[in-house]
Amino acid sequence: MFKQIFKLGQNFRNPSLNKIYKFLKASENWTISQLEEYQLERLKKIISIAYESTEFYKKTFDEIGIKPNDIETLEDLKKLPVLTKNELLSNVEEIHSSNTFKKVFIASTSGTTGNSLSFKRNEEADSFNRASIFRGYSWYGVLPWDRNGYFWGFNFTKKEQKKTEILDFIQNRFRVFSYEPSSFNLFVNKLQKATFIHGYSSMIYQTAKLINDRKLPKPKKIKLVKGTSEKIKESYKEEVQKAFGVKITSEYGATESGIIAFECLEGNMHLNMEGVLVEEVNQEILVTNLQLESFPIIRYKLGDYIKLASKNKKCACGMEHRILEEITGRIGENVYGNIEIYPSLYFYYIFKNLDKEKELSLNYQVIQEEKGKLKFKIEQNLSELNKKDLLQEIKKYFKQDMEFEIEENCQIQSKNGKLKSFISKI
Ligand SMILES: [Zn+2]
């Protein structure tokens, strides 16, 4: 029954989806040169749409004297300017294409810094995105209409909650609304019948931990646990595996860019090369959306540090799509010492090193209330040796420029969605 409801809704909302999905299932067997050939064809199309039908790109390309015909190879993309988040936000209208589209959706984001973006997404681009996710599901034997548990924010008003329930029903989905035992246990019961679960990785982790700690019945039918929107910390992996019997799989993307990468069964994050063109410049990601014709996104600085694997790296799954080795973290959050300023990326390295070198896997949150001082909240109980290792690792990065406070046995959770690893109150 859910298949019919799902298909009906999908054919109505996303008429192009079936065709695109078939295309993606075929192109997953392509060689790297076939993929790049397709990318070039799409890139030329997007650049010509951008130049011919948007005020913004017409102006910026003219300023540097570039015409769409000058882009003849994928390398030529480097001739075009980088698009920053600020430029994007202050030129939303001028970036929109004046072409007419059969159907568009309004897509919106609420940035963590409070800058929200709202733009028109043509139906084909929307369908492409969904089909890319469904292709990822297919690797795990999951069908989009299978019963699924969803982890997202749960601070709804009554009216919103009703609307959410209806939308959830259509998608055969249910979600966690609270960690309070009676309601949470109900959610865990529902998980028994679920085929996959997805959402914020911190919430998935929290749920796994509660299932393990409270010795609740473990779901037996889960084929896929998909974490999105947040970094999957090393410390999450073990609890998730223990509670759900499968590893946590990562999907990487953003509203403006579409799906950028999806992890395969071998544990490699393959770029969604048919949908996006990814460049790594100074360890930062630049992304070009190859499908979004209504709102061209070209060489966009998404704000993440990444590392691409070398072109020669082969994956045992057989796909030749390039591999994203690491998403190291968000750019632009500063940590203030007494003298110097440091990137919040350091926390990622500190805890990664502990995990790798000391086999100490910690869940953490760092808070800065004043310059020169940091509070490390750690969920686990620490032995004297653990504490020593942690301190040593912290000092490696901040030297004598910072005072630290370490709090163990902390509750680290977020009530409405995204969990921040670093909170600055400066
Ligand atoms: Zn693979």
Short mmCIF file of C-alpha atoms and ligand atoms in Angstrom, two decimals:
data_model
loop_
_atom_site.label_atom_id
_atom_site.label_comp_id
_atom_site.label_asym_id
_atom_site.label_seq_id
_atom_site.Cartn_x
_atom_site.Cartn_y
_atom_site.Cartn_z
CA MET A 1 0.00 0.00 0.00
CA PHE A 2 2.75 2.48 0.89
CA LYS A 3 4.38 1.88 -2.45
CA GLN A 4 1.20 3.00 -4.22
CA ILE A 5 0.72 6.08 -2.05
CA PHE A 6 4.36 6.98 -2.46
CA LYS A 7 4.37 6.48 -6.24
CA LEU A 8 1.16 8.46 -6.65
CA GLY A 9 2.52 11.37 -4.66
CA GLN A 10 5.84 11.20 -6.46
CA ASN A 11 4.40 11.12 -9.99
CA PHE A 12 2.32 14.13 -9.11
CA ARG A 13 5.05 16.12 -7.41
CA ASN A 14 8.13 14.98 -9.35
CA PRO A 15 7.11 13.79 -12.83
CA SER A 16 10.77 13.55 -14.02
CA LEU A 17 11.98 11.44 -11.14
CA ASN A 18 11.51 7.95 -12.60
CA LYS A 19 13.43 8.74 -15.74
CA ILE A 20 16.27 10.40 -13.82
CA TYR A 21 16.50 7.48 -11.41
CA LYS A 22 16.88 5.06 -14.32
CA PHE A 23 19.58 7.28 -15.77
CA LEU A 24 21.47 7.34 -12.45
CA LYS A 25 21.25 3.57 -12.05
CA ALA A 26 22.79 3.22 -15.51
CA SER A 27 25.47 5.88 -15.03
CA GLU A 28 26.65 4.33 -11.75
CA ASN A 29 28.40 1.78 -13.99
CA TRP A 30 30.10 4.40 -16.13
CA THR A 31 33.87 4.80 -16.33
CA ILE A 32 35.44 7.95 -14.94
CA SER A 33 35.92 9.35 -18.45
CA GLN A 34 32.28 8.77 -19.35
CA LEU A 35 31.31 10.59 -16.16
CA GLU A 36 33.60 13.49 -16.91
CA GLU A 37 32.31 13.72 -20.44
CA TYR A 38 28.78 14.01 -19.09
CA GLN A 39 29.93 16.60 -16.53
CA LEU A 40 31.45 18.74 -19.26
CA GLU A 41 28.28 18.63 -21.30
CA ARG A 42 26.19 19.69 -18.28
CA LEU A 43 28.71 22.31 -17.23
CA LYS A 44 28.55 23.98 -20.64
CA LYS A 45 24.77 23.99 -20.45
CA ILE A 46 24.70 25.55 -16.96
CA ILE A 47 27.28 28.18 -17.88
CA SER A 48 25.42 29.19 -20.98
CA ILE A 49 22.12 29.41 -19.06
CA ALA A 50 23.88 31.47 -16.40
CA TYR A 51 25.35 33.86 -18.95
CA GLU A 52 22.33 34.16 -21.21
CA SER A 53 19.59 34.39 -18.62
CA THR A 54 20.88 35.80 -15.33
CA GLU A 55 21.93 39.38 -14.58
CA PHE A 56 24.51 38.31 -12.05
CA TYR A 57 26.61 35.96 -14.16
CA LYS A 58 26.28 38.12 -17.29
CA LYS A 59 27.82 40.96 -15.32
CA THR A 60 30.56 38.95 -13.57
CA PHE A 61 31.62 37.06 -16.73
CA ASP A 62 31.69 40.29 -18.75
CA GLU A 63 33.83 41.97 -16.10
CA ILE A 64 36.58 39.42 -16.58
CA GLY A 65 35.98 39.06 -20.31
CA ILE A 66 34.85 35.42 -20.35
CA LYS A 67 32.28 34.04 -22.77
CA PRO A 68 30.56 30.64 -22.36
CA ASN A 69 32.50 29.37 -25.40
CA ASP A 70 35.76 29.84 -23.51
CA ILE A 71 34.85 26.87 -21.33
CA GLU A 72 35.95 23.87 -23.36
CA THR A 73 37.27 21.49 -20.70
CA LEU A 74 36.49 20.83 -17.04
CA GLU A 75 39.79 22.53 -16.18
CA ASP A 76 38.56 25.72 -17.84
CA LEU A 77 36.13 26.11 -14.97
CA LYS A 78 39.05 27.67 -13.06
CA LYS A 79 38.76 30.72 -15.31
CA LEU A 80 35.47 31.59 -13.64
CA PRO A 81 35.23 33.50 -10.37
CA VAL A 82 34.41 31.86 -7.06
CA LEU A 83 30.98 32.55 -5.61
CA THR A 84 30.97 33.33 -1.90
CA LYS A 85 28.04 32.89 0.44
CA ASN A 86 27.79 36.65 0.91
CA GLU A 87 27.67 37.27 -2.83
CA LEU A 88 25.02 34.63 -3.17
CA LEU A 89 22.90 36.06 -0.37
CA SER A 90 23.10 39.63 -1.61
CA ASN A 91 22.30 38.76 -5.26
CA VAL A 92 19.52 36.22 -4.92
CA GLU A 93 17.26 37.92 -7.42
CA GLU A 94 20.01 38.54 -9.99
CA ILE A 95 21.18 34.91 -9.84
CA HIS A 96 17.74 33.59 -10.79
CA SER A 97 17.33 32.68 -14.45
CA SER A 98 14.75 34.63 -16.44
CA ASN A 99 13.91 31.45 -18.40
CA THR A 100 10.52 29.90 -17.78
CA PHE A 101 10.29 26.46 -16.22
CA LYS A 102 7.38 24.05 -16.30
CA LYS A 103 7.39 23.68 -12.57
CA VAL A 104 9.45 25.15 -9.74
CA PHE A 105 9.62 24.63 -5.99
CA ILE A 106 10.71 27.14 -3.39
CA ALA A 107 13.75 25.81 -1.58
CA SER A 108 14.97 27.47 1.57
CA THR A 109 17.77 27.14 4.05
CA SER A 110 18.23 28.64 7.45
CA GLY A 111 21.93 29.22 7.87
CA THR A 112 23.49 28.60 11.25
CA THR A 113 24.53 32.25 11.28
CA GLY A 114 20.91 33.31 10.83
CA ASN A 115 21.20 34.18 7.14
CA SER A 116 18.41 32.39 5.40
CA LEU A 117 18.22 31.82 1.67
CA SER A 118 15.16 31.16 -0.42
CA PHE A 119 15.31 30.32 -4.13
CA LYS A 120 13.42 28.66 -6.98
CA ARG A 121 14.41 25.09 -7.82
CA ASN A 122 13.20 23.67 -11.14
CA GLU A 123 11.37 20.37 -10.92
CA GLU A 124 14.09 18.45 -12.78
CA ALA A 125 16.74 19.61 -10.31
CA ASP A 126 14.49 18.70 -7.38
CA SER A 127 13.84 15.27 -8.89
CA PHE A 128 17.54 14.80 -9.60
CA ASN A 129 18.28 15.36 -5.94
CA ARG A 130 15.68 12.89 -4.77
CA ALA A 131 16.76 10.32 -7.34
CA SER A 132 20.36 10.69 -6.15
CA ILE A 133 19.28 9.86 -2.61
CA PHE A 134 17.19 6.92 -3.82
CA ARG A 135 20.19 5.60 -5.74
CA GLY A 136 22.14 5.64 -2.48
CA TYR A 137 19.31 3.71 -0.81
CA SER A 138 19.38 1.13 -3.57
CA TRP A 139 22.96 0.17 -2.68
CA TYR A 140 21.64 -0.94 0.73
CA GLY A 141 18.57 -2.73 -0.60
CA VAL A 142 16.29 0.01 0.73
CA LEU A 143 13.22 1.23 -1.16
CA PRO A 144 12.15 4.84 -0.65
CA TRP A 145 8.70 3.81 0.59
CA ASP A 146 10.03 1.34 3.17
CA ARG A 147 9.10 2.04 6.78
CA ASN A 148 11.55 4.58 8.20
CA GLY A 149 12.38 6.48 11.37
CA TYR A 150 13.31 10.11 11.02
CA PHE A 151 15.49 12.23 13.29
CA TRP A 152 14.93 15.90 12.87
CA GLY A 153 14.06 18.86 15.05
CA PHE A 154 11.09 18.28 17.31
CA ASN A 155 10.06 21.67 18.57
CA PHE A 156 6.77 21.94 16.73
CA THR A 157 3.61 23.84 17.45
CA LYS A 158 0.40 21.75 17.54
CA LYS A 159 -0.57 22.84 14.03
CA GLU A 160 2.86 22.08 12.61
CA GLN A 161 2.79 18.71 14.34
CA LYS A 162 -0.47 17.75 12.59
CA LYS A 163 0.92 18.75 9.21
CA THR A 164 4.12 16.85 9.95
CA GLU A 165 2.15 13.74 10.88
CA ILE A 166 0.31 13.76 7.56
CA LEU A 167 3.48 14.26 5.53
CA ASP A 168 5.17 11.54 7.57
CA PHE A 169 2.29 9.15 6.97
CA ILE A 170 2.53 9.57 3.19
CA GLN A 171 6.23 8.75 3.36
CA ASN A 172 5.72 5.80 5.70
CA ARG A 173 7.82 7.63 8.21
CA PHE A 174 7.70 8.31 11.93
CA ARG A 175 9.93 10.44 14.07
CA VAL A 176 11.23 10.89 17.57
CA PHE A 177 9.55 13.76 19.37
CA SER A 178 11.15 13.42 22.77
CA TYR A 179 13.75 11.44 24.73
CA GLU A 180 11.44 11.32 27.72
CA PRO A 181 11.06 7.56 28.50
CA SER A 182 7.39 6.86 27.74
CA SER A 183 7.33 8.62 24.39
CA PHE A 184 10.83 7.46 23.54
CA ASN A 185 10.00 3.81 24.24
CA LEU A 186 7.06 4.09 21.89
CA PHE A 187 9.44 5.32 19.23
CA VAL A 188 11.81 2.42 19.87
CA ASN A 189 8.90 0.00 19.49
CA LYS A 190 8.13 1.48 16.11
CA LEU A 191 11.76 1.04 15.11
CA GLN A 192 11.25 -2.74 15.25
CA LYS A 193 9.43 -2.55 11.95
CA ALA A 194 11.66 0.03 10.29
CA THR A 195 13.93 -0.77 7.34
CA PHE A 196 15.97 2.39 7.58
CA ILE A 197 16.53 5.41 9.77
CA HIS A 198 17.92 8.79 8.84
CA GLY A 199 18.48 12.33 10.07
CA TYR A 200 20.86 14.29 12.28
CA SER A 201 23.72 12.04 13.27
CA SER A 202 23.86 13.44 16.82
CA MET A 203 20.23 12.42 17.35
CA ILE A 204 20.78 8.98 15.85
CA TYR A 205 23.72 8.58 18.19
CA GLN A 206 21.70 9.76 21.18
CA THR A 207 18.98 7.25 20.38
CA ALA A 208 21.48 4.42 19.91
CA LYS A 209 23.06 5.26 23.24
CA LEU A 210 19.71 5.29 25.06
CA ILE A 211 18.76 1.95 23.50
CA ASN A 212 22.06 0.48 24.67
CA ASP A 213 22.05 2.10 28.14
CA ARG A 214 18.42 1.39 28.96
CA LYS A 215 18.71 -2.10 27.46
CA LEU A 216 15.72 -1.51 25.21
CA PRO A 217 14.85 -4.03 22.49
CA LYS A 218 17.19 -3.60 19.56
CA PRO A 219 15.64 -3.14 16.11
CA LYS A 220 16.38 -6.18 13.94
CA LYS A 221 15.37 -5.13 10.44
CA ILE A 222 17.47 -2.03 9.88
CA LYS A 223 19.38 -2.10 6.60
CA LEU A 224 20.58 1.48 6.54
CA VAL A 225 21.35 4.16 9.13
CA LYS A 226 21.95 7.41 7.29
CA GLY A 227 23.42 10.43 9.02
CA THR A 228 23.06 13.83 7.36
CA SER A 229 23.68 17.49 8.02
CA GLU A 230 26.29 17.01 10.66
CA LYS A 231 29.69 15.45 10.86
CA ILE A 232 29.63 11.85 11.94
CA LYS A 233 31.95 11.75 14.91
CA GLU A 234 34.18 8.74 15.51
CA SER A 235 32.54 8.25 18.88
CA TYR A 236 29.13 7.70 17.23
CA LYS A 237 30.12 4.65 15.25
CA GLU A 238 30.37 2.02 17.94
CA GLU A 239 27.08 2.85 19.72
CA VAL A 240 25.19 2.93 16.43
CA GLN A 241 26.59 -0.42 15.33
CA LYS A 242 25.72 -1.91 18.71
CA ALA A 243 22.15 -0.62 18.74
CA PHE A 244 21.15 -1.11 15.12
CA GLY A 245 23.48 -3.82 13.90
CA VAL A 246 24.75 -1.77 10.95
CA LYS A 247 27.26 1.00 10.58
CA ILE A 248 26.30 4.64 10.26
CA THR A 249 26.41 5.77 6.63
CA SER A 250 26.99 9.31 5.57
CA GLU A 251 25.23 11.49 3.03
CA TYR A 252 26.72 14.88 2.28
CA GLY A 253 24.96 17.77 0.60
CA ALA A 254 23.39 21.18 0.96
CA THR A 255 20.20 22.79 -0.25
CA GLU A 256 21.98 25.02 -2.80
CA SER A 257 24.33 22.32 -4.07
CA GLY A 258 22.17 19.22 -3.97
CA ILE A 259 23.54 15.84 -2.91
CA ILE A 260 27.33 15.99 -3.09
CA ALA A 261 28.33 12.51 -1.93
CA PHE A 262 26.88 9.26 -0.64
CA GLU A 263 28.77 6.52 1.15
CA CYS A 264 28.85 3.09 -0.51
CA LEU A 265 28.86 -0.34 1.17
CA GLU A 266 32.66 -0.30 1.19
CA GLY A 267 32.63 2.84 3.32
CA ASN A 268 33.77 5.28 0.65
CA MET A 269 31.96 8.55 0.03
CA HIS A 270 31.48 8.70 -3.74
CA LEU A 271 30.90 12.08 -5.32
CA ASN A 272 27.53 12.42 -6.99
CA MET A 273 29.38 13.35 -10.18
CA GLU A 274 26.29 13.49 -12.38
CA GLY A 275 24.80 16.16 -10.13
CA VAL A 276 27.75 18.22 -8.95
CA LEU A 277 31.23 19.22 -9.94
CA VAL A 278 33.47 19.39 -6.89
CA GLU A 279 36.81 21.22 -6.68
CA GLU A 280 39.17 21.20 -3.73
CA VAL A 281 40.96 24.56 -3.50
CA ASN A 282 43.10 25.30 -0.44
CA GLN A 283 41.38 22.38 1.30
CA GLU A 284 38.03 24.07 0.77
CA ILE A 285 35.17 22.73 -1.28
CA LEU A 286 33.91 24.61 -4.34
CA VAL A 287 30.78 23.14 -5.78
CA THR A 288 28.99 23.65 -9.09
CA ASN A 289 25.47 22.33 -9.29
CA LEU A 290 25.11 20.70 -12.72
CA GLN A 291 21.34 20.35 -12.61
CA LEU A 292 19.98 23.52 -11.08
CA GLU A 293 18.98 25.58 -14.12
CA SER A 294 16.59 27.99 -12.40
CA PHE A 295 19.25 29.28 -9.99
CA PRO A 296 22.75 28.52 -11.32
CA ILE A 297 25.31 27.80 -8.62
CA ILE A 298 28.84 27.93 -10.04
CA ARG A 299 32.06 27.47 -8.05
CA TYR A 300 30.26 28.08 -4.80
CA LYS A 301 32.24 28.21 -1.56
CA LEU A 302 30.05 26.05 0.58
CA GLY A 303 32.09 26.65 3.70
CA ASP A 304 33.46 23.18 4.45
CA TYR A 305 37.00 21.91 4.57
CA ILE A 306 37.31 18.70 2.56
CA LYS A 307 39.87 16.29 1.22
CA LEU A 308 39.44 14.51 -2.09
CA ALA A 309 41.08 11.12 -2.54
CA SER A 310 43.62 10.85 -5.34
CA LYS A 311 42.19 10.14 -8.77
CA ASN A 312 43.81 6.70 -8.74
CA LYS A 313 42.02 5.46 -5.65
CA LYS A 314 39.78 2.58 -6.64
CA CYS A 315 36.82 1.35 -4.63
CA ALA A 316 35.99 -2.33 -4.28
CA CYS A 317 32.30 -1.54 -4.92
CA GLY A 318 33.19 -1.01 -8.57
CA MET A 319 31.96 2.54 -8.95
CA GLU A 320 34.46 4.90 -10.53
CA HIS A 321 32.94 8.07 -9.09
CA ARG A 322 35.62 10.11 -7.33
CA ILE A 323 35.97 9.58 -3.61
CA LEU A 324 35.66 12.24 -0.95
CA GLU A 325 38.12 11.17 1.70
CA GLU A 326 37.16 13.54 4.44
CA ILE A 327 34.86 16.38 5.38
CA THR A 328 36.98 17.96 8.05
CA GLY A 329 34.63 20.63 9.27
CA ARG A 330 32.93 23.98 8.90
CA ILE A 331 34.94 27.04 8.09
CA GLY A 332 34.74 30.32 9.85
CA GLU A 333 34.29 29.70 13.53
CA ASN A 334 37.07 31.25 15.53
CA VAL A 335 38.45 30.15 18.82
CA TYR A 336 40.07 32.97 20.77
CA GLY A 337 43.20 32.49 22.81
CA ASN A 338 44.68 35.25 24.92
CA ILE A 339 46.99 36.18 22.08
CA GLU A 340 46.05 34.28 18.95
CA ILE A 341 42.97 33.18 17.03
CA TYR A 342 42.51 29.51 16.08
CA PRO A 343 40.12 27.66 13.75
CA SER A 344 37.47 25.49 15.40
CA LEU A 345 38.74 22.75 13.10
CA TYR A 346 41.35 22.05 15.79
CA PHE A 347 38.73 20.28 17.89
CA TYR A 348 38.14 17.85 15.07
CA TYR A 349 41.84 17.00 14.99
CA ILE A 350 42.19 16.74 18.75
CA PHE A 351 39.44 14.14 19.03
CA LYS A 352 40.39 12.35 15.85
CA ASN A 353 43.95 11.96 17.14
CA LEU A 354 42.71 10.59 20.47
CA ASP A 355 40.57 8.09 18.64
CA LYS A 356 43.30 7.02 16.25
CA GLU A 357 46.32 7.04 18.51
CA LYS A 358 44.90 6.28 21.96
CA GLU A 359 41.76 4.39 20.94
CA LEU A 360 39.90 6.89 23.06
CA SER A 361 36.60 7.68 21.43
CA LEU A 362 34.88 10.64 23.08
CA ASN A 363 31.68 12.54 22.46
CA TYR A 364 32.31 16.20 23.10
CA GLN A 365 31.14 19.75 22.97
CA VAL A 366 33.41 22.75 23.44
CA ILE A 367 32.14 26.03 24.82
CA GLN A 368 33.89 29.37 24.84
CA GLU A 369 32.45 32.10 27.03
CA GLU A 370 35.47 34.35 27.22
CA LYS A 371 38.73 34.79 25.40
CA GLY A 372 41.56 32.54 26.51
CA LYS A 373 39.23 30.01 28.15
CA LEU A 374 37.60 26.83 26.90
CA LYS A 375 35.22 24.41 28.52
CA PHE A 376 35.34 20.83 27.21
CA LYS A 377 32.18 18.92 27.95
CA ILE A 378 32.78 15.18 27.63
CA GLU A 379 30.02 12.62 27.75
CA GLN A 380 32.14 9.72 28.94
CA ASN A 381 33.69 9.00 32.29
CA LEU A 382 37.45 9.65 32.11
CA SER A 383 40.24 7.77 33.83
CA GLU A 384 43.30 9.68 35.01
CA LEU A 385 45.18 8.43 31.98
CA ASN A 386 42.36 9.52 29.64
CA LYS A 387 42.46 12.98 31.16
CA LYS A 388 46.19 13.18 30.73
CA ASP A 389 45.94 12.14 27.08
CA LEU A 390 43.18 14.63 26.40
CA LEU A 391 45.06 17.50 28.05
CA GLN A 392 48.21 16.65 26.19
CA GLU A 393 46.36 16.65 22.89
CA ILE A 394 44.64 19.98 23.64
CA LYS A 395 47.96 21.58 24.58
CA LYS A 396 49.49 20.42 21.34
CA TYR A 397 47.16 22.81 19.52
CA PHE A 398 46.65 25.72 21.91
CA LYS A 399 49.98 25.67 23.77
CA GLN A 400 50.06 28.12 26.69
CA ASP A 401 47.58 30.48 25.07
CA MET A 402 44.46 28.95 26.58
CA GLU A 403 43.04 27.80 29.90
CA PHE A 404 40.93 24.65 29.94
CA GLU A 405 38.22 23.18 32.03
CA ILE A 406 37.19 19.57 31.46
CA GLU A 407 33.79 18.37 32.57
CA GLU A 408 33.11 14.65 32.32
CA ASN A 409 29.87 12.64 32.46
CA CYS A 410 28.04 15.45 30.67
CA GLN A 411 24.73 15.25 28.89
CA ILE A 412 25.43 16.31 25.36
CA GLN A 413 22.33 16.61 23.29
CA SER A 414 20.39 19.14 21.36
CA LYS A 415 16.65 19.45 21.81
CA ASN A 416 15.81 20.79 18.39
CA GLY A 417 17.99 19.35 15.74
CA LYS A 418 21.51 20.25 14.95
CA LEU A 419 24.16 19.62 17.56
CA LYS A 420 27.00 22.07 17.57
CA SER A 421 30.42 20.72 18.51
CA PHE A 422 31.63 24.20 19.26
CA ILE A 423 29.61 26.99 20.81
CA SER A 424 31.13 30.42 21.01
CA LYS A 425 29.50 33.06 23.16
CA ILE A 426 32.01 35.73 22.19
ZN ZN B 1 32.49 2.40 -3.40
#
